[in-house]
Amino acid sequence: MNDLDLRRPAGQGGCGADHAPAPERVAVVIGIADIETAAERIAGHVVRTPTVPSPGLSELLGAPVTTKLELLQRTGSFKVRGAAAKLLSLTEAERAAGVVAVSGGNHGIALAVMAAALDVKATVVMPRSAPVRAVEIAESAGASVRLTDGMDGAFALMTRLQQEGLTLVHPFDDPVVIAGQATVGLEFAADAGDLTDVVVSIGGGGLIAGVAAALRALRPGVRIWGVETEGAQAMSEALAAGGPVPVELTSIVSTLSAPAVSPLTYAHVSGLVTEVLVVPDREAVRGSLDLADHAKVWAEPAAGCLLPAARRVLGRAGEGA
């Protein structure tokens, strides 16, 4: 679960188009036609996951909440959408060369599983901090897994393997991958009821870039909030600096720990997202426990961070934001 919609109770203000960034002033790289093409391409390879109201989270937060349950997706996360979109777009020569990706866990699993399904040889580079289970799943799917001492080293090895001839499937710096992730937003816009605020977690920014592009096209009055954890603040630092910059990674949430965002994801977030919020690791972990207790789903801290962020969004709504 990586998307959380908050529909504010009556009397706490709305989220009209006047609150959202003006789409006409934004040079959007990923358009709705790209997203619809990706949706057609990956149909049959991914699950159209449920978009459902959550009575438990609504009671916990004091506002109507709708969730998009990507944890029920094939491989357990939205990442399979982008991996499938990219693999299905490759030429025969690119497929024959084999593919390589860097991952904190979920992208590597997605690439390994989809590559096996499409008979493509895959190499996945992960930091040693990646979940052991993620490494095991990628290896059991047939991928070659290379481990490095940190995420910086993982990206460096990925680049070297690409230079040696493997076809890169980047986790977020690729318009085809982002268009695949954007199908989450396409489905959410079609399946959810009235929306005011949508909260999305950020690692390298591929998911929020895609979701923002889809929602700006289909639900232009909705405010979109990004969420990072302290010590994995690549997008926040980029927004402060006016462009992508390298960041020191100290967060325990390895699946959100990108050493830098890309110019592509930065452009989407800076133009289309209302604000990026940062929460402590402990609140992200507490959020995972709250999701289990109140929503009856078990999700990683990369999704758990949405709950403390949602509380902040609701607090601002109460102040008339």
Short mmCIF file of C-alpha atoms in Angstrom, two decimals:
data_model
loop_
_atom_site.label_atom_id
_atom_site.label_comp_id
_atom_site.label_asym_id
_atom_site.label_seq_id
_atom_site.Cartn_x
_atom_site.Cartn_y
_atom_site.Cartn_z
CA MET A 1 0.00 0.00 0.00
CA ASN A 2 1.76 3.16 -1.19
CA ASP A 3 -1.15 5.54 -1.80
CA LEU A 4 -3.38 6.95 0.90
CA ASP A 5 -6.27 9.26 0.09
CA LEU A 6 -7.67 11.52 2.77
CA ARG A 7 -11.09 13.01 2.17
CA ARG A 8 -11.51 15.79 4.71
CA PRO A 9 -14.71 15.97 6.73
CA ALA A 10 -17.18 18.70 5.90
CA GLY A 11 -16.30 22.04 7.46
CA GLN A 12 -12.51 21.52 7.26
CA GLY A 13 -11.98 23.08 3.89
CA GLY A 14 -11.76 21.64 0.44
CA CYS A 15 -9.00 21.03 -2.00
CA GLY A 16 -10.07 22.83 -5.10
CA ALA A 17 -8.00 23.56 -8.16
CA ASP A 18 -6.91 26.85 -6.59
CA HIS A 19 -4.86 24.88 -4.05
CA ALA A 20 -3.09 22.70 -6.61
CA PRO A 21 -0.12 23.63 -8.81
CA ALA A 22 -1.41 24.87 -12.15
CA PRO A 23 -0.91 22.02 -14.63
CA GLU A 24 -0.67 24.41 -17.58
CA ARG A 25 2.54 25.90 -16.17
CA VAL A 26 4.25 22.53 -15.84
CA ALA A 27 6.29 20.83 -18.56
CA VAL A 28 5.07 17.30 -17.89
CA VAL A 29 7.35 14.67 -19.38
CA ILE A 30 4.98 11.75 -18.76
CA GLY A 31 1.61 12.44 -20.34
CA ILE A 32 -1.69 10.64 -19.98
CA ALA A 33 -1.22 9.02 -23.41
CA ASP A 34 2.07 7.51 -22.20
CA ILE A 35 0.35 6.18 -19.10
CA GLU A 36 -2.54 4.67 -21.04
CA THR A 37 -0.06 3.01 -23.42
CA ALA A 38 1.78 1.54 -20.43
CA ALA A 39 -1.50 0.26 -18.99
CA GLU A 40 -2.31 -1.53 -22.25
CA ARG A 41 1.20 -2.96 -22.46
CA ILE A 42 1.27 -4.46 -18.97
CA ALA A 43 -2.34 -5.68 -18.89
CA GLY A 44 -2.29 -9.39 -18.19
CA HIS A 45 1.11 -9.17 -16.52
CA VAL A 46 0.06 -7.25 -13.40
CA VAL A 47 -2.89 -7.17 -11.01
CA ARG A 48 -5.44 -4.38 -10.95
CA THR A 49 -5.22 -4.01 -7.20
CA PRO A 50 -8.21 -3.04 -5.02
CA THR A 51 -9.01 0.57 -4.20
CA VAL A 52 -11.06 0.38 -1.02
CA PRO A 53 -12.27 2.55 1.84
CA SER A 54 -10.63 1.74 5.17
CA PRO A 55 -13.03 2.09 8.12
CA GLY A 56 -10.20 1.37 10.55
CA LEU A 57 -7.90 4.08 9.19
CA SER A 58 -10.82 6.47 8.85
CA GLU A 59 -11.56 6.05 12.55
CA LEU A 60 -7.88 6.33 13.47
CA LEU A 61 -7.32 9.54 11.51
CA GLY A 62 -10.73 11.09 11.93
CA ALA A 63 -11.35 11.53 8.20
CA PRO A 64 -12.54 9.27 5.37
CA VAL A 65 -9.60 7.26 4.04
CA THR A 66 -9.34 5.28 0.81
CA THR A 67 -6.38 2.98 0.16
CA LYS A 68 -4.82 1.54 -2.99
CA LEU A 69 -3.60 -1.90 -1.93
CA GLU A 70 -0.47 -2.40 -4.00
CA LEU A 71 0.77 -4.89 -1.42
CA LEU A 72 -1.61 -7.31 -3.17
CA GLN A 73 0.22 -6.70 -6.43
CA ARG A 74 2.23 -9.44 -8.09
CA THR A 75 5.58 -9.55 -6.21
CA GLY A 76 4.00 -7.48 -3.42
CA SER A 77 4.62 -3.94 -4.64
CA PHE A 78 3.89 -1.48 -7.43
CA LYS A 79 7.42 -1.98 -8.79
CA VAL A 80 6.34 -4.83 -11.04
CA ARG A 81 4.36 -2.33 -13.13
CA GLY A 82 7.41 -0.35 -14.17
CA ALA A 83 9.56 -3.45 -14.59
CA ALA A 84 6.96 -5.07 -16.83
CA ALA A 85 6.49 -1.91 -18.88
CA LYS A 86 10.23 -1.60 -19.47
CA LEU A 87 10.92 -5.26 -20.24
CA LEU A 88 8.03 -5.42 -22.68
CA SER A 89 9.36 -2.34 -24.49
CA LEU A 90 12.86 -3.74 -25.12
CA THR A 91 14.19 -4.72 -28.53
CA GLU A 92 15.31 -8.28 -29.17
CA ALA A 93 18.94 -7.13 -28.95
CA GLU A 94 18.36 -5.46 -25.59
CA ARG A 95 16.61 -8.54 -24.23
CA ALA A 96 19.40 -10.80 -25.50
CA ALA A 97 22.02 -8.67 -23.74
CA GLY A 98 20.36 -9.29 -20.38
CA VAL A 99 19.16 -6.63 -17.98
CA VAL A 100 20.53 -5.05 -14.82
CA ALA A 101 18.91 -3.05 -12.04
CA VAL A 102 19.78 -1.62 -8.65
CA SER A 103 17.33 -2.05 -5.81
CA GLY A 104 16.73 -1.76 -2.10
CA GLY A 105 14.45 -4.79 -2.47
CA ASN A 106 11.17 -4.37 -4.31
CA HIS A 107 12.43 -3.28 -7.73
CA GLY A 108 14.91 -6.15 -7.74
CA ILE A 109 12.19 -8.66 -6.93
CA ALA A 110 9.94 -7.21 -9.62
CA LEU A 111 12.65 -7.28 -12.26
CA ALA A 112 13.75 -10.81 -11.36
CA VAL A 113 10.22 -12.22 -11.51
CA MET A 114 9.20 -10.42 -14.70
CA ALA A 115 12.50 -11.21 -16.42
CA ALA A 116 12.02 -14.89 -15.63
CA ALA A 117 8.47 -14.78 -17.00
CA LEU A 118 9.72 -13.19 -20.23
CA ASP A 119 12.84 -15.38 -20.51
CA VAL A 120 15.32 -12.54 -20.02
CA LYS A 121 18.52 -12.95 -18.00
CA ALA A 122 18.58 -10.49 -15.08
CA THR A 123 21.24 -9.17 -12.72
CA VAL A 124 20.11 -7.33 -9.59
CA VAL A 125 22.47 -5.20 -7.51
CA MET A 126 21.44 -4.65 -3.88
CA PRO A 127 23.07 -3.19 -0.78
CA ARG A 128 23.77 -5.64 2.02
CA SER A 129 21.15 -3.76 4.05
CA ALA A 130 18.42 -4.98 1.72
CA PRO A 131 15.95 -7.42 3.30
CA VAL A 132 17.32 -10.97 3.23
CA ARG A 133 13.97 -12.18 1.95
CA ALA A 134 14.22 -9.82 -1.04
CA VAL A 135 17.60 -11.30 -1.96
CA GLU A 136 16.23 -14.82 -1.62
CA ILE A 137 13.19 -14.11 -3.80
CA ALA A 138 15.27 -12.49 -6.54
CA GLU A 139 17.70 -15.42 -6.55
CA SER A 140 14.91 -18.02 -6.52
CA ALA A 141 13.39 -16.32 -9.56
CA GLY A 142 16.65 -16.94 -11.40
CA ALA A 143 18.35 -13.55 -11.18
CA SER A 144 22.02 -13.11 -10.43
CA VAL A 145 22.21 -10.98 -7.26
CA ARG A 146 25.27 -8.84 -6.55
CA LEU A 147 25.61 -7.31 -3.08
CA THR A 148 27.49 -4.11 -2.20
CA ASP A 149 28.32 -2.38 1.06
CA GLY A 150 25.87 0.47 0.51
CA MET A 151 23.40 1.99 -1.91
CA ASP A 152 26.00 4.34 -3.39
CA GLY A 153 28.11 1.32 -4.27
CA ALA A 154 25.09 -0.46 -5.68
CA PHE A 155 24.37 2.37 -8.11
CA ALA A 156 28.04 2.51 -9.09
CA LEU A 157 28.14 -1.23 -9.84
CA MET A 158 24.89 -0.98 -11.78
CA THR A 159 26.42 1.73 -13.96
CA ARG A 160 29.54 -0.35 -14.55
CA LEU A 161 27.51 -3.41 -15.57
CA GLN A 162 25.49 -1.27 -17.95
CA GLN A 163 28.71 0.00 -19.52
CA GLU A 164 29.78 -3.64 -19.95
CA GLY A 165 26.72 -4.27 -22.13
CA LEU A 166 23.76 -5.13 -19.92
CA THR A 167 20.49 -3.31 -20.58
CA LEU A 168 19.60 -0.96 -17.76
CA VAL A 169 16.20 -1.11 -16.09
CA HIS A 170 16.52 1.89 -13.80
CA PRO A 171 14.20 1.94 -10.77
CA PHE A 172 13.09 5.54 -11.41
CA ASP A 173 15.18 7.41 -14.00
CA ASP A 174 13.30 6.11 -17.03
CA PRO A 175 10.11 7.51 -18.61
CA VAL A 176 8.88 4.02 -19.53
CA VAL A 177 9.28 2.79 -15.95
CA ILE A 178 7.58 5.90 -14.59
CA ALA A 179 4.69 5.47 -17.03
CA GLY A 180 4.32 1.93 -15.71
CA GLN A 181 4.24 3.14 -12.11
CA ALA A 182 1.76 5.82 -13.17
CA THR A 183 -0.84 3.14 -13.85
CA VAL A 184 -1.33 3.09 -10.07
CA GLY A 185 -2.64 6.64 -10.34
CA LEU A 186 -4.67 5.81 -13.45
CA GLU A 187 -6.50 3.05 -11.58
CA PHE A 188 -6.84 5.11 -8.42
CA ALA A 189 -8.43 7.99 -10.29
CA ALA A 190 -10.90 5.62 -11.94
CA ASP A 191 -11.77 3.58 -8.85
CA ALA A 192 -11.74 6.05 -5.93
CA GLY A 193 -14.59 8.35 -5.05
CA ASP A 194 -14.16 12.03 -4.22
CA LEU A 195 -10.55 12.89 -3.45
CA THR A 196 -9.00 15.90 -1.77
CA ASP A 197 -5.48 14.79 -0.78
CA VAL A 198 -3.36 11.83 -1.89
CA VAL A 199 -0.25 10.82 0.06
CA VAL A 200 2.53 8.87 -1.69
CA SER A 201 5.88 7.66 -0.36
CA ILE A 202 9.10 8.62 -2.15
CA GLY A 203 12.34 6.74 -2.71
CA GLY A 204 13.82 7.82 -6.03
CA GLY A 205 10.50 9.35 -6.97
CA GLY A 206 9.26 7.06 -9.75
CA LEU A 207 5.93 6.25 -8.09
CA ILE A 208 5.03 9.78 -7.07
CA ALA A 209 6.14 11.18 -10.43
CA GLY A 210 3.84 8.77 -12.22
CA VAL A 211 0.92 9.10 -9.81
CA ALA A 212 1.18 12.88 -9.91
CA ALA A 213 1.18 12.90 -13.71
CA ALA A 214 -1.91 10.68 -13.81
CA LEU A 215 -3.83 12.57 -11.14
CA ARG A 216 -3.00 16.02 -12.51
CA ALA A 217 -4.49 14.88 -15.84
CA LEU A 218 -7.56 13.15 -14.38
CA ARG A 219 -8.15 14.80 -10.98
CA PRO A 220 -6.54 18.27 -11.32
CA GLY A 221 -8.02 19.60 -8.07
CA VAL A 222 -6.39 16.98 -5.85
CA ARG A 223 -3.42 17.88 -3.69
CA ILE A 224 -0.56 15.37 -3.82
CA TRP A 225 1.82 15.00 -0.88
CA GLY A 226 5.12 13.14 -0.97
CA VAL A 227 6.60 11.42 2.08
CA GLU A 228 10.22 10.59 2.88
CA THR A 229 11.93 9.29 6.00
CA GLU A 230 14.72 11.16 7.78
CA GLY A 231 18.02 9.98 6.38
CA ALA A 232 16.45 9.18 2.99
CA GLN A 233 15.57 12.73 1.96
CA ALA A 234 16.76 12.80 -1.62
CA MET A 235 13.71 14.61 -2.98
CA SER A 236 13.50 17.12 -0.12
CA GLU A 237 17.17 17.96 -0.58
CA ALA A 238 16.67 18.30 -4.33
CA LEU A 239 13.76 20.68 -3.86
CA ALA A 240 15.82 22.79 -1.46
CA ALA A 241 18.79 22.85 -3.84
CA GLY A 242 16.83 23.46 -7.02
CA GLY A 243 17.80 20.11 -8.53
CA PRO A 244 19.05 16.60 -7.71
CA VAL A 245 21.94 16.39 -5.25
CA PRO A 246 23.63 13.40 -3.55
CA VAL A 247 22.47 12.72 -0.01
CA GLU A 248 23.85 10.80 2.94
CA LEU A 249 21.70 7.76 3.63
CA THR A 250 21.05 6.86 7.26
CA SER A 251 17.39 5.78 7.29
CA ILE A 252 16.60 2.19 8.20
CA VAL A 253 13.97 2.20 5.45
CA SER A 254 16.19 0.77 2.73
CA THR A 255 13.42 0.64 0.14
CA LEU A 256 13.18 4.45 0.21
CA SER A 257 16.93 5.03 0.29
CA ALA A 258 17.97 6.42 -3.09
CA PRO A 259 21.32 8.30 -3.03
CA ALA A 260 19.79 10.96 -5.29
CA VAL A 261 16.62 11.51 -7.27
CA SER A 262 16.79 11.94 -11.03
CA PRO A 263 16.19 15.10 -13.07
CA LEU A 264 13.10 13.35 -14.45
CA THR A 265 11.49 12.60 -11.09
CA TYR A 266 12.58 15.95 -9.69
CA ALA A 267 10.86 17.78 -12.57
CA HIS A 268 7.58 15.98 -11.92
CA VAL A 269 7.62 16.47 -8.16
CA SER A 270 8.72 20.12 -8.27
CA GLY A 271 5.99 20.89 -10.77
CA LEU A 272 3.10 18.66 -9.74
CA VAL A 273 3.38 17.81 -6.03
CA THR A 274 2.02 20.09 -3.32
CA GLU A 275 4.78 19.40 -0.78
CA VAL A 276 7.17 16.69 0.38
CA LEU A 277 6.97 15.82 4.09
CA VAL A 278 9.72 14.09 6.07
CA VAL A 279 9.01 11.78 9.01
CA PRO A 280 11.35 9.99 11.45
CA ASP A 281 12.06 6.29 11.02
CA ARG A 282 10.36 5.53 14.32
CA GLU A 283 7.11 7.08 13.07
CA ALA A 284 7.32 5.05 9.86
CA VAL A 285 7.72 1.85 11.87
CA ARG A 286 4.87 2.90 14.16
CA GLY A 287 2.82 3.51 11.03
CA SER A 288 3.39 -0.08 9.89
CA LEU A 289 2.09 -1.30 13.25
CA ASP A 290 -0.92 1.00 13.00
CA LEU A 291 -1.67 -0.33 9.51
CA ALA A 292 -1.64 -3.86 10.89
CA ASP A 293 -3.80 -2.93 13.87
CA HIS A 294 -6.33 -0.63 12.22
CA ALA A 295 -6.31 -1.55 8.51
CA LYS A 296 -5.57 -5.25 9.01
CA VAL A 297 -2.77 -5.20 6.45
CA TRP A 298 0.92 -5.79 7.05
CA ALA A 299 3.03 -3.28 5.14
CA GLU A 300 6.66 -2.21 5.28
CA PRO A 301 7.76 1.15 6.78
CA ALA A 302 7.94 2.58 3.25
CA ALA A 303 4.13 2.50 3.43
CA GLY A 304 3.93 3.01 7.19
CA CYS A 305 5.41 6.49 6.79
CA LEU A 306 2.18 7.57 5.09
CA LEU A 307 0.22 7.59 8.35
CA PRO A 308 2.27 10.18 10.28
CA ALA A 309 2.34 12.28 7.11
CA ALA A 310 -1.44 11.96 6.79
CA ARG A 311 -1.83 13.29 10.33
CA ARG A 312 0.17 16.36 9.37
CA VAL A 313 -1.95 16.91 6.26
CA LEU A 314 -5.12 16.67 8.34
CA GLY A 315 -3.67 19.04 10.93
CA ARG A 316 -3.10 21.63 8.23
CA ALA A 317 -6.63 21.10 6.95
CA GLY A 318 -7.90 21.92 10.41
CA GLU A 319 -5.92 25.15 10.24
CA GLY A 320 -7.66 26.03 6.97
CA ALA A 321 -4.87 24.93 4.63
#
